[in-house]
Every structure is written in C-alpha cells, then in structure tokens.
PDB file of C-alpha atoms in Angstrom:
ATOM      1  CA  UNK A   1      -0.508  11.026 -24.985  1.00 41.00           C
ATOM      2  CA  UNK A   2      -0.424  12.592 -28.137  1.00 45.00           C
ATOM      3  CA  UNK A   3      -0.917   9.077 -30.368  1.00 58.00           C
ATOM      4  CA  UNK A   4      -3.363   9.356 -32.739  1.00 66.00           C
ATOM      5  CA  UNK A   5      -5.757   6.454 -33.399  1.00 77.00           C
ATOM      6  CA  UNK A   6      -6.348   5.291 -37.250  1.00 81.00           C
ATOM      7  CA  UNK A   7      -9.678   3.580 -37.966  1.00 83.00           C
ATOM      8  CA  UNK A   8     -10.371   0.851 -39.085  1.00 89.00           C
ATOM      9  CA  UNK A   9      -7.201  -0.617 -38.311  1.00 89.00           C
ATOM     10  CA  UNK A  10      -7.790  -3.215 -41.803  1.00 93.00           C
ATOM     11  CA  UNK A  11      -9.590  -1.955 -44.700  1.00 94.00           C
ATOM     12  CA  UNK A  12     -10.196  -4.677 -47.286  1.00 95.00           C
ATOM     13  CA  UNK A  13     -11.845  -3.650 -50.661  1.00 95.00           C
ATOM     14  CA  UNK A  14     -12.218  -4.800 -54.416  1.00 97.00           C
ATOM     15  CA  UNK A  15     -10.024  -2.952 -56.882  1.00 97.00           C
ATOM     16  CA  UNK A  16     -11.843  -0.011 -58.070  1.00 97.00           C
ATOM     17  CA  UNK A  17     -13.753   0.868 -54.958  1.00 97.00           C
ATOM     18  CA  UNK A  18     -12.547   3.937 -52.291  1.00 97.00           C
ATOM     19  CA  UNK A  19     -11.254   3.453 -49.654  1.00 96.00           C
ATOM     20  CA  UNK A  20     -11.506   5.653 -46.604  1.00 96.00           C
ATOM     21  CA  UNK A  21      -9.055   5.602 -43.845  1.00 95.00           C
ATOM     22  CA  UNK A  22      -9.537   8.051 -40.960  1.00 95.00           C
ATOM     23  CA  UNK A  23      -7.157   9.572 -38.128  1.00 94.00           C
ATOM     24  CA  UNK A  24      -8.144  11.114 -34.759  1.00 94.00           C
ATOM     25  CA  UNK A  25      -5.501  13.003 -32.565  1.00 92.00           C
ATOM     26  CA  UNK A  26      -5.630  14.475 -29.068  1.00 89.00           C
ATOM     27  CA  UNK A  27      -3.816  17.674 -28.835  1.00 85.00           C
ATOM     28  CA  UNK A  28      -3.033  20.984 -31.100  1.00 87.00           C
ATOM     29  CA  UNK A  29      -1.444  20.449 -34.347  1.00 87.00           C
ATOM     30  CA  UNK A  30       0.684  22.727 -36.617  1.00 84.00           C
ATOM     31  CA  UNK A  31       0.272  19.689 -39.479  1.00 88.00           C
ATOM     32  CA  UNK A  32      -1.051  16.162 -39.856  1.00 91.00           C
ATOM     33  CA  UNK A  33       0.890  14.225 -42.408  1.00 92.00           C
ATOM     34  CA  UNK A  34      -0.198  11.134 -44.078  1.00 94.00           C
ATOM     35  CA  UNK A  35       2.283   8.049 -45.185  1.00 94.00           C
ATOM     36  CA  UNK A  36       2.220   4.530 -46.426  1.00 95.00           C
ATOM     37  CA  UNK A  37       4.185   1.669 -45.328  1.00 92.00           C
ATOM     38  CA  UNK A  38       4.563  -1.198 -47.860  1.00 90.00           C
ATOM     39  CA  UNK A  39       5.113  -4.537 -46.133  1.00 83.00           C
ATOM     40  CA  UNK A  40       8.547  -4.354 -44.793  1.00 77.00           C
ATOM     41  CA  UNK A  41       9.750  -1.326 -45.987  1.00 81.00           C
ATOM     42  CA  UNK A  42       9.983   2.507 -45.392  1.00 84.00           C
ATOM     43  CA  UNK A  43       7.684   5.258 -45.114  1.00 90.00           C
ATOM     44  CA  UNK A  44       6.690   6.661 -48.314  1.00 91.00           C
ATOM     45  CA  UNK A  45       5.157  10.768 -47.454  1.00 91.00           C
ATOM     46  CA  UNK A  46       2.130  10.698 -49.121  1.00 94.00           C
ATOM     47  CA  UNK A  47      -0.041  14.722 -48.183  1.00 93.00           C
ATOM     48  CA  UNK A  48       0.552  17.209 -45.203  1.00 91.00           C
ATOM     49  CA  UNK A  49      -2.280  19.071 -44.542  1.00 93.00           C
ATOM     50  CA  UNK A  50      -1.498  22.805 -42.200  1.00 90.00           C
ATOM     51  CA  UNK A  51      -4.196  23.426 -39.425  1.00 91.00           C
ATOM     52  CA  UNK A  52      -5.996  26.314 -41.434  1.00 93.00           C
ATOM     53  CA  UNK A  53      -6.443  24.359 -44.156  1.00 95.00           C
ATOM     54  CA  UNK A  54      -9.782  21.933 -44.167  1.00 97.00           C
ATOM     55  CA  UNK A  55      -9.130  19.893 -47.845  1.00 97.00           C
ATOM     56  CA  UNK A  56      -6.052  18.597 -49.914  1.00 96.00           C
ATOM     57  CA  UNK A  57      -6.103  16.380 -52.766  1.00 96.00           C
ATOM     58  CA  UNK A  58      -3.196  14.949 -54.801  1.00 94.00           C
ATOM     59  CA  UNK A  59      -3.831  12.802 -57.677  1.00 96.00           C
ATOM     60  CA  UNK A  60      -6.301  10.255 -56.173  1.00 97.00           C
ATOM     61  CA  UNK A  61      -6.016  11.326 -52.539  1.00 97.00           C
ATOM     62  CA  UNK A  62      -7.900  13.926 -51.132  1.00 98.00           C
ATOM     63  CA  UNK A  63      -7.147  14.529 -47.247  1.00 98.00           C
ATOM     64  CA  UNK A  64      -9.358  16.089 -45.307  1.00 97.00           C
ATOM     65  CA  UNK A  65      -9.063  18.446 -41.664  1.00 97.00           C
ATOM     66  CA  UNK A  66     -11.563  19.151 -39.277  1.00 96.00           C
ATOM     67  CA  UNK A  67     -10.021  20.900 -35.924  1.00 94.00           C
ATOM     68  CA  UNK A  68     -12.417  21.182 -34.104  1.00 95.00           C
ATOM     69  CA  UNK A  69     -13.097  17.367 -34.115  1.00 95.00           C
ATOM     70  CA  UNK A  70      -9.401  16.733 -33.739  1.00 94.00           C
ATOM     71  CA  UNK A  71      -9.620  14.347 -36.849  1.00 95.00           C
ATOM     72  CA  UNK A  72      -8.796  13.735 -40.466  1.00 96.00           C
ATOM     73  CA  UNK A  73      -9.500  11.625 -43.261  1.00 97.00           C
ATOM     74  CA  UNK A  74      -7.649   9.958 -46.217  1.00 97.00           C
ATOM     75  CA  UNK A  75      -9.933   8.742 -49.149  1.00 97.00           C
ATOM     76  CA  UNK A  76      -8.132   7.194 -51.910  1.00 97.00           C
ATOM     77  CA  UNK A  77     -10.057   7.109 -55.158  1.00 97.00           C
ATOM     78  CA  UNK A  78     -10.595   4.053 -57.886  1.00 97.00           C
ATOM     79  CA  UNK A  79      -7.923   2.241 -55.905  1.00 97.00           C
ATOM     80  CA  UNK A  80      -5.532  -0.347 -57.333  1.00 96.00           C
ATOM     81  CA  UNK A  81      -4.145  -3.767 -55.940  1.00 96.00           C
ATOM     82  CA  UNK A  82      -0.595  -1.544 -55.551  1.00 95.00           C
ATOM     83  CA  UNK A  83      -2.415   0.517 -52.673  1.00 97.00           C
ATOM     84  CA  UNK A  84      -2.323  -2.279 -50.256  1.00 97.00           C
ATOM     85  CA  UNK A  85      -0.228  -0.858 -47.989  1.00 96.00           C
ATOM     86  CA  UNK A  86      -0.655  -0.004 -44.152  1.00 94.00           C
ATOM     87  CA  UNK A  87      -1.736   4.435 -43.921  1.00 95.00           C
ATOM     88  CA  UNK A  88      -0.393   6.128 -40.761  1.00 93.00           C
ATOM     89  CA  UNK A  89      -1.454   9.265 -39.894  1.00 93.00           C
ATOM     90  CA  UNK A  90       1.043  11.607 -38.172  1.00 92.00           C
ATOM     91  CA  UNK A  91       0.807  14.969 -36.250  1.00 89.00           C
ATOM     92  CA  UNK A  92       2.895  18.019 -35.494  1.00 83.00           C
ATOM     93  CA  UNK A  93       2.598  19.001 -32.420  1.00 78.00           C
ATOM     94  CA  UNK A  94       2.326  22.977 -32.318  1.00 68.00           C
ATOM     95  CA  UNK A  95       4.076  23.604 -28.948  1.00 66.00           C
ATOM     96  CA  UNK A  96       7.585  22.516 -27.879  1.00 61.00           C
ATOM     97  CA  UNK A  97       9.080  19.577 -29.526  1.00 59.00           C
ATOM     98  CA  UNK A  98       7.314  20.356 -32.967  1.00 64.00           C
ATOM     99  CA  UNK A  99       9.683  18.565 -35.219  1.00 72.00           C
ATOM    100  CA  UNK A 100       8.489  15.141 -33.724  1.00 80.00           C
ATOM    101  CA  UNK A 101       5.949  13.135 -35.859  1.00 86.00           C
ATOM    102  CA  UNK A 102       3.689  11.083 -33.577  1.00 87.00           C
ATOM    103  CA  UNK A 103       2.455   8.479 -35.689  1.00 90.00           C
ATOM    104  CA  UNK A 104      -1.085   6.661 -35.082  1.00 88.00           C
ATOM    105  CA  UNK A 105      -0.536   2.665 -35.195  1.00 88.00           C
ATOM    106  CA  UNK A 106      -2.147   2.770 -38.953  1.00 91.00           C
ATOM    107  CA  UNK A 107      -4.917   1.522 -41.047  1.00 94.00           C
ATOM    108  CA  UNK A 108      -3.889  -1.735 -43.136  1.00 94.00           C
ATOM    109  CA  UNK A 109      -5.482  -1.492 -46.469  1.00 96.00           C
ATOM    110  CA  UNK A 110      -6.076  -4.581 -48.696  1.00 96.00           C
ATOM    111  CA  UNK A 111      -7.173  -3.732 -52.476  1.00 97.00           C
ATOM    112  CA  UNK A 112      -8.387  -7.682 -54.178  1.00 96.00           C
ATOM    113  CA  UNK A 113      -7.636  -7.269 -57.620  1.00 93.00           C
TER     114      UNK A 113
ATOM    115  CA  UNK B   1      19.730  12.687 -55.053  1.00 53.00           C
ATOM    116  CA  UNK B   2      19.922   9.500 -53.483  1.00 71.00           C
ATOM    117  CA  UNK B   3      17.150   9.570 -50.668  1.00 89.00           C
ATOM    118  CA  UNK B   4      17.913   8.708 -46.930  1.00 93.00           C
ATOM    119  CA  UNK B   5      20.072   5.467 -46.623  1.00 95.00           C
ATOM    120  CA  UNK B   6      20.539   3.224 -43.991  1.00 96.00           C
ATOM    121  CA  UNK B   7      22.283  -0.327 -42.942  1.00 96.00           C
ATOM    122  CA  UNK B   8      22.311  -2.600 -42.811  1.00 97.00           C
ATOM    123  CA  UNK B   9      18.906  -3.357 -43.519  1.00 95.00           C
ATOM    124  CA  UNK B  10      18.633  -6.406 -41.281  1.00 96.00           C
ATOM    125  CA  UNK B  11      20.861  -7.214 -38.198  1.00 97.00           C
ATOM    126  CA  UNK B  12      20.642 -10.496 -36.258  1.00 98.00           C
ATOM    127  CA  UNK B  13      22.435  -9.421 -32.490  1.00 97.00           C
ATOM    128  CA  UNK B  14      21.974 -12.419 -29.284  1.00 97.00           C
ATOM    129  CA  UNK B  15      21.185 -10.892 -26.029  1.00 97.00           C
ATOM    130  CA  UNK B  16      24.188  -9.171 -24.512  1.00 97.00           C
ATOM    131  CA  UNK B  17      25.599  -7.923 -28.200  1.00 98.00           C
ATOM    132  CA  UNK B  18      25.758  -4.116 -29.190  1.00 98.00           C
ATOM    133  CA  UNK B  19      24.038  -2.849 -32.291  1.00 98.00           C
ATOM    134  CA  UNK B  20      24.911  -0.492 -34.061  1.00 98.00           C
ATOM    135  CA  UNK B  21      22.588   1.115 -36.676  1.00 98.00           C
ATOM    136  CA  UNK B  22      24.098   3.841 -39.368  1.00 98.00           C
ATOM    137  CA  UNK B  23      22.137   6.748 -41.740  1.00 97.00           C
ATOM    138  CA  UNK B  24      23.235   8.681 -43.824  1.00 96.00           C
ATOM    139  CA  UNK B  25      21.086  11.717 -44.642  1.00 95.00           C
ATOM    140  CA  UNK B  26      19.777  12.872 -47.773  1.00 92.00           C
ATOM    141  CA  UNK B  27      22.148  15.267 -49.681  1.00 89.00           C
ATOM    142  CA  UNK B  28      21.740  18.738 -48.204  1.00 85.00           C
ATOM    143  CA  UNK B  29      19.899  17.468 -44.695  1.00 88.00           C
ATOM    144  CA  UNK B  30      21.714  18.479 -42.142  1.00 87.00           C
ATOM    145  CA  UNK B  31      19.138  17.332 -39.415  1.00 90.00           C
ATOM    146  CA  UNK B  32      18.265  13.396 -38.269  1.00 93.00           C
ATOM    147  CA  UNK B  33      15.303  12.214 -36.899  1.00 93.00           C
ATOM    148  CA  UNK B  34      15.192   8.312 -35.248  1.00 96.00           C
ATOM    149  CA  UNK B  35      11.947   6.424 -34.372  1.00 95.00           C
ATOM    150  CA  UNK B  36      11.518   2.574 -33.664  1.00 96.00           C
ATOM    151  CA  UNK B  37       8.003   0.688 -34.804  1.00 93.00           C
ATOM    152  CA  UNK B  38       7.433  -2.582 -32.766  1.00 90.00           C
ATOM    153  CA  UNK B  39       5.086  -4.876 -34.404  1.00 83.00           C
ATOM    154  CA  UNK B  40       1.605  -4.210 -35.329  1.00 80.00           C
ATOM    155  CA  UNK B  41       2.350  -0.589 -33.781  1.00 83.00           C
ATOM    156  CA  UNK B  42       3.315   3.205 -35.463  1.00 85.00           C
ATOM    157  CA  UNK B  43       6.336   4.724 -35.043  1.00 91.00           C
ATOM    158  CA  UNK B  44       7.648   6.476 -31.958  1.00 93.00           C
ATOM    159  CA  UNK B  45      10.365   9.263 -31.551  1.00 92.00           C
ATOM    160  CA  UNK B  46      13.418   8.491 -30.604  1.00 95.00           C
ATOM    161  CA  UNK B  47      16.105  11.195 -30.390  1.00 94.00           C
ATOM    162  CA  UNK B  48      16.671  14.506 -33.109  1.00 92.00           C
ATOM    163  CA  UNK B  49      20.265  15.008 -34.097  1.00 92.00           C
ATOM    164  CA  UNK B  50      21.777  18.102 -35.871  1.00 90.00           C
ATOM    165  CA  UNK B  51      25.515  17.815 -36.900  1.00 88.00           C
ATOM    166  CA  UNK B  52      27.956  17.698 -33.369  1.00 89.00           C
ATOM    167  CA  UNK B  53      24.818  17.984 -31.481  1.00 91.00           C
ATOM    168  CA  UNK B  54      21.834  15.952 -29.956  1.00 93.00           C
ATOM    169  CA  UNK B  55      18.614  18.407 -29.820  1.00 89.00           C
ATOM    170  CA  UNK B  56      16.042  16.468 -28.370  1.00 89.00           C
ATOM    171  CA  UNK B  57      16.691  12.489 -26.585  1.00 91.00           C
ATOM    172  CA  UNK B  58      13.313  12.624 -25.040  1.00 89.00           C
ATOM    173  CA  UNK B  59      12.307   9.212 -26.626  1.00 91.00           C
ATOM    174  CA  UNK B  60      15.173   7.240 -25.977  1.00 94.00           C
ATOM    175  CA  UNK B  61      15.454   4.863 -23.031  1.00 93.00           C
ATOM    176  CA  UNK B  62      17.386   5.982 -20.700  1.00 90.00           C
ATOM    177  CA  UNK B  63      20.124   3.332 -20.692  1.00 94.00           C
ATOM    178  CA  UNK B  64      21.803   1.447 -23.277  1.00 97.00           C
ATOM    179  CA  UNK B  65      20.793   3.437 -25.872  1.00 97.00           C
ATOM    180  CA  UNK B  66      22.888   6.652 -27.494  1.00 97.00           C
ATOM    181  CA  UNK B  67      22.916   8.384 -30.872  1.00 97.00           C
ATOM    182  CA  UNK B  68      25.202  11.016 -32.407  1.00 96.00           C
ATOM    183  CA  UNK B  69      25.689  12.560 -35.620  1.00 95.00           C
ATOM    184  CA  UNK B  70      29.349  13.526 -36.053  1.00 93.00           C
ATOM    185  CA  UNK B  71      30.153  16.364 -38.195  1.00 90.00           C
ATOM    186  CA  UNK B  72      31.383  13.598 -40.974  1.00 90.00           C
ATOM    187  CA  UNK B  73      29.786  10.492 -41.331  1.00 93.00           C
ATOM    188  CA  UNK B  74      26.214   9.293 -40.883  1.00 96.00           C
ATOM    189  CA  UNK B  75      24.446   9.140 -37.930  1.00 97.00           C
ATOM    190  CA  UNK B  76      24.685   6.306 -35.248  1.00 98.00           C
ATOM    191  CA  UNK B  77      21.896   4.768 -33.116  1.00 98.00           C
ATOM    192  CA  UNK B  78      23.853   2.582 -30.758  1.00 98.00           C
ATOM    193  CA  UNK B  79      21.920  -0.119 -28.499  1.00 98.00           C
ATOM    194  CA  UNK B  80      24.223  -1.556 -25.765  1.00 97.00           C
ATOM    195  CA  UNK B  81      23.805  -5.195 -24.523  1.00 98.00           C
ATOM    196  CA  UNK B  82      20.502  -5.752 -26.439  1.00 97.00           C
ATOM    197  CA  UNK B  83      17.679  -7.528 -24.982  1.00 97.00           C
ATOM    198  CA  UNK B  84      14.991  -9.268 -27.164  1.00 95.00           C
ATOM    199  CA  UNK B  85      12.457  -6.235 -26.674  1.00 94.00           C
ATOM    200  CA  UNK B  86      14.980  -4.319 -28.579  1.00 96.00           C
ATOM    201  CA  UNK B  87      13.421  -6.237 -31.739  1.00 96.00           C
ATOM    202  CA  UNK B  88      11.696  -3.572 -33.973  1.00 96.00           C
ATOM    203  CA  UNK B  89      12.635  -1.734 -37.064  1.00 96.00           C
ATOM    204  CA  UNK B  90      14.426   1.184 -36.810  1.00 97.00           C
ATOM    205  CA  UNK B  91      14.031   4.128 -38.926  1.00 96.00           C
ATOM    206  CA  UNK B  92      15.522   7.289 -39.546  1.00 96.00           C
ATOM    207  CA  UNK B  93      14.692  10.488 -41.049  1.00 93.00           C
ATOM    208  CA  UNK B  94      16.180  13.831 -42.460  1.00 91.00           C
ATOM    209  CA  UNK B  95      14.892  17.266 -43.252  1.00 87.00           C
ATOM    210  CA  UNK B  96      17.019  20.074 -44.452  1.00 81.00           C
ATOM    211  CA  UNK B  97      15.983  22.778 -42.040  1.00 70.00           C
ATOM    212  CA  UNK B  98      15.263  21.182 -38.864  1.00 57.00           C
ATOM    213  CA  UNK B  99      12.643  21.920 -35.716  1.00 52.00           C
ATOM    214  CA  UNK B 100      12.470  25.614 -37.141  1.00 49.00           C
ATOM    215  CA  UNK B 101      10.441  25.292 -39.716  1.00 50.00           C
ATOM    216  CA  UNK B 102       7.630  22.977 -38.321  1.00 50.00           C
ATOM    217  CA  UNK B 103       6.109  22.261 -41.380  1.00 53.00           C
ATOM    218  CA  UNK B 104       8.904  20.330 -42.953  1.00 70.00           C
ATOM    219  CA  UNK B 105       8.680  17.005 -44.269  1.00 79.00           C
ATOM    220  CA  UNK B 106      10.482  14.511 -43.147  1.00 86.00           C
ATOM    221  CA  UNK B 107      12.167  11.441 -45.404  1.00 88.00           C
ATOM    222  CA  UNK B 108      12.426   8.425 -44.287  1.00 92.00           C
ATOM    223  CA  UNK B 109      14.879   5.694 -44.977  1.00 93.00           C
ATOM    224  CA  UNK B 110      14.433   2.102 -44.998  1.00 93.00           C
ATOM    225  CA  UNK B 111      14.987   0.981 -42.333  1.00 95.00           C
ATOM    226  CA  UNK B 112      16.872  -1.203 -40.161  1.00 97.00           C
ATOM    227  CA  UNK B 113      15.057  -4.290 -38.962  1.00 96.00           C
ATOM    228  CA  UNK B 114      16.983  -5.472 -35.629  1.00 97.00           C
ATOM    229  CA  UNK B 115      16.105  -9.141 -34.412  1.00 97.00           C
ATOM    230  CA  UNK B 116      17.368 -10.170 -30.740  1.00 97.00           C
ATOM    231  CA  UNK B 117      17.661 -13.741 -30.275  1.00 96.00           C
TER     232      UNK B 117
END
C-alpha cells in the first residue's frame, strides 16, 4: 500500500507554541502535498513540496522532505486557536496512476487558546 | 471564480435507495477527481473523469457504484442500492490539466456527507 502514516495522530498545544506534524510514505513520490480539514468540511491545499526539493515554507509553515527516509514534516509556527484542524499528508505517486493523491489518515491538531 | 461545488452537502438515503452525488468543477477544470473518507480515516481514490470519458475507476467498487462526467453538466458519482457502509463523505476534486502534469494541485469541494440508515 501506498498510505502514508501521519504522526501523532492528535496534537494538542497552547496557542503560541509549534506544532509539528509529521508524514511517512512507502513508495516513490513525484510530490507530497499537505492539507487541512476543518471539522466537517473540505480540504483546504495548504504546500506541495517536488521530490528534489528538501524545504518549503509559506507564511508560518515550513514543510520539510527527506527521500531517503521516505518522510516529511509540517511545523506550523506561533500557532493560533484557528489551526485546529485535522493535517493530512498526501503523495504523488511517480509511476502509473500519478494524478491520484493517497492521503495518510491525518494528524488532529488542537491549539487551547 | 467560484471554487469546486458540490450537493447536496448532506443526503439521508435507507438501505436499498440510489444516491446520487453531483460536482461541478472549478471554471476552466476540465478534469474530476472522486475520493470517499470513512470516519476517523484519509481519503481514498475513487475514479478520475475527463469530459465524455472515465480515465482511471481503479478505486471504485466494483458494483453499484458508477461515475461520469458528461460533456455538459457536472459530474455524477452514482451509488446503487446503498448499504450502510456506504456512509462517508464524499469529495471531489478538479485540476485544469489533468494526470499530465503530475504536479498539479488538486481543489477540493465540500463535500457530500452520505448517511445510510
């Protein structure tokens, strides 16, 4: 199976602290893409990181890559009480069928205010 | 641009009922992506559509299930006589470009939360 696994699978921190979520997959990847999930509702893209590249940040996310491990990581900086949310991780394959996301089962993240 | 739509948002079906779940694409997308999340759990494939033609139904269960994507009109998941594991939410996604260009984003809509009583 491709899956990837998040971990931890609940994150619960005060406002202000990081958080760090992290992903591990099982086969090649083109991309891993990282979204949020607000209780009930869609998928919100969040980063997509390409296999060459090792670091991405956007505002207060930085993503890391490391292929060799087959993992990444998602730190979110100075969080707020509007990042709870549950963070999948999701991978492009980079054989056949790369257009299919294969999404881990997710970290949920709790940010007390 | 309005983003990736879909309805309804919630549909209540007893066992034995069809379901039918509709999206419409973002503006310009000419290529539809479905997954289902069961509780607790990440989203898994489904089927990819482009316009007239099914690409890729390797996710979808063999029976009861079928999706198209006609060249008007949004896209169509269709469950057949739906069984209480059929309860999950539903989502669909659309990228302008499709499987060629692997590093496209996908957007996803909001879902359609199905409940099977």
């Amino acid at each position: 199976s491709q899956q990837g696994e998040e971990d931890p699978q609940a994150l619960s921190i005060q406002e202000g602290e990081n958080a760090t979520m992290n992903c591990s997959y099982k086969t090649s990847i083109n991309n891993l893409q990282w979204y949020r999930q607000n209780s009930g509702r869609g998928l919100v893209h969040l980063i997509l990181i390409r296999s060459n590249e090792r670091e991405k940040h956007s505002g207060r996310l930085r993503v890391t890559l490391d292929t060799s491990k087959k993992s990444s990581s998602l730190l979110i900086t100075a969080s707020r009480a509007a990042d709870t949310a549950s963070y999948f991780c999701a991978t492009v394959y980079s054989g056949a069928g790369s257009y299919q996301l294969t999404f881990g089962k997710g970290t949920k993240l709790s940010v007390i205010p | 641009n309005a983003g990736v739509m879909q309805n309804p948002r919630h549909l209540v079906r007893r066992r034995g009922q069809e379901a039918r779940l509709r999206c419409s694409p973002m503006k310009g997308h000419s290529h539809v992506y479905w997954y289902r999340q069961l509780p607790e759990e990440g989203l898994k494939f489904m089927v990819y559509l482009q316009k007239e033609n099914i690409i890729d139904e390797s996710g979808m269960p063999k029976e009861r299930f079928s999706a198209e994507f006609p060249k008007e009109g949004p896209s169509i998941l269709r469950i057949q006589q739906v069984v209480r594991g059929d309860s999950a939410a539903y989502f669909c996604a659309s990228s302008p470009l499709g499987g060629a260009i692997i590093q496209e984003t996908q957007y996803f809509g909001p879902g359609t939360r199905l409940l099977v009583l």
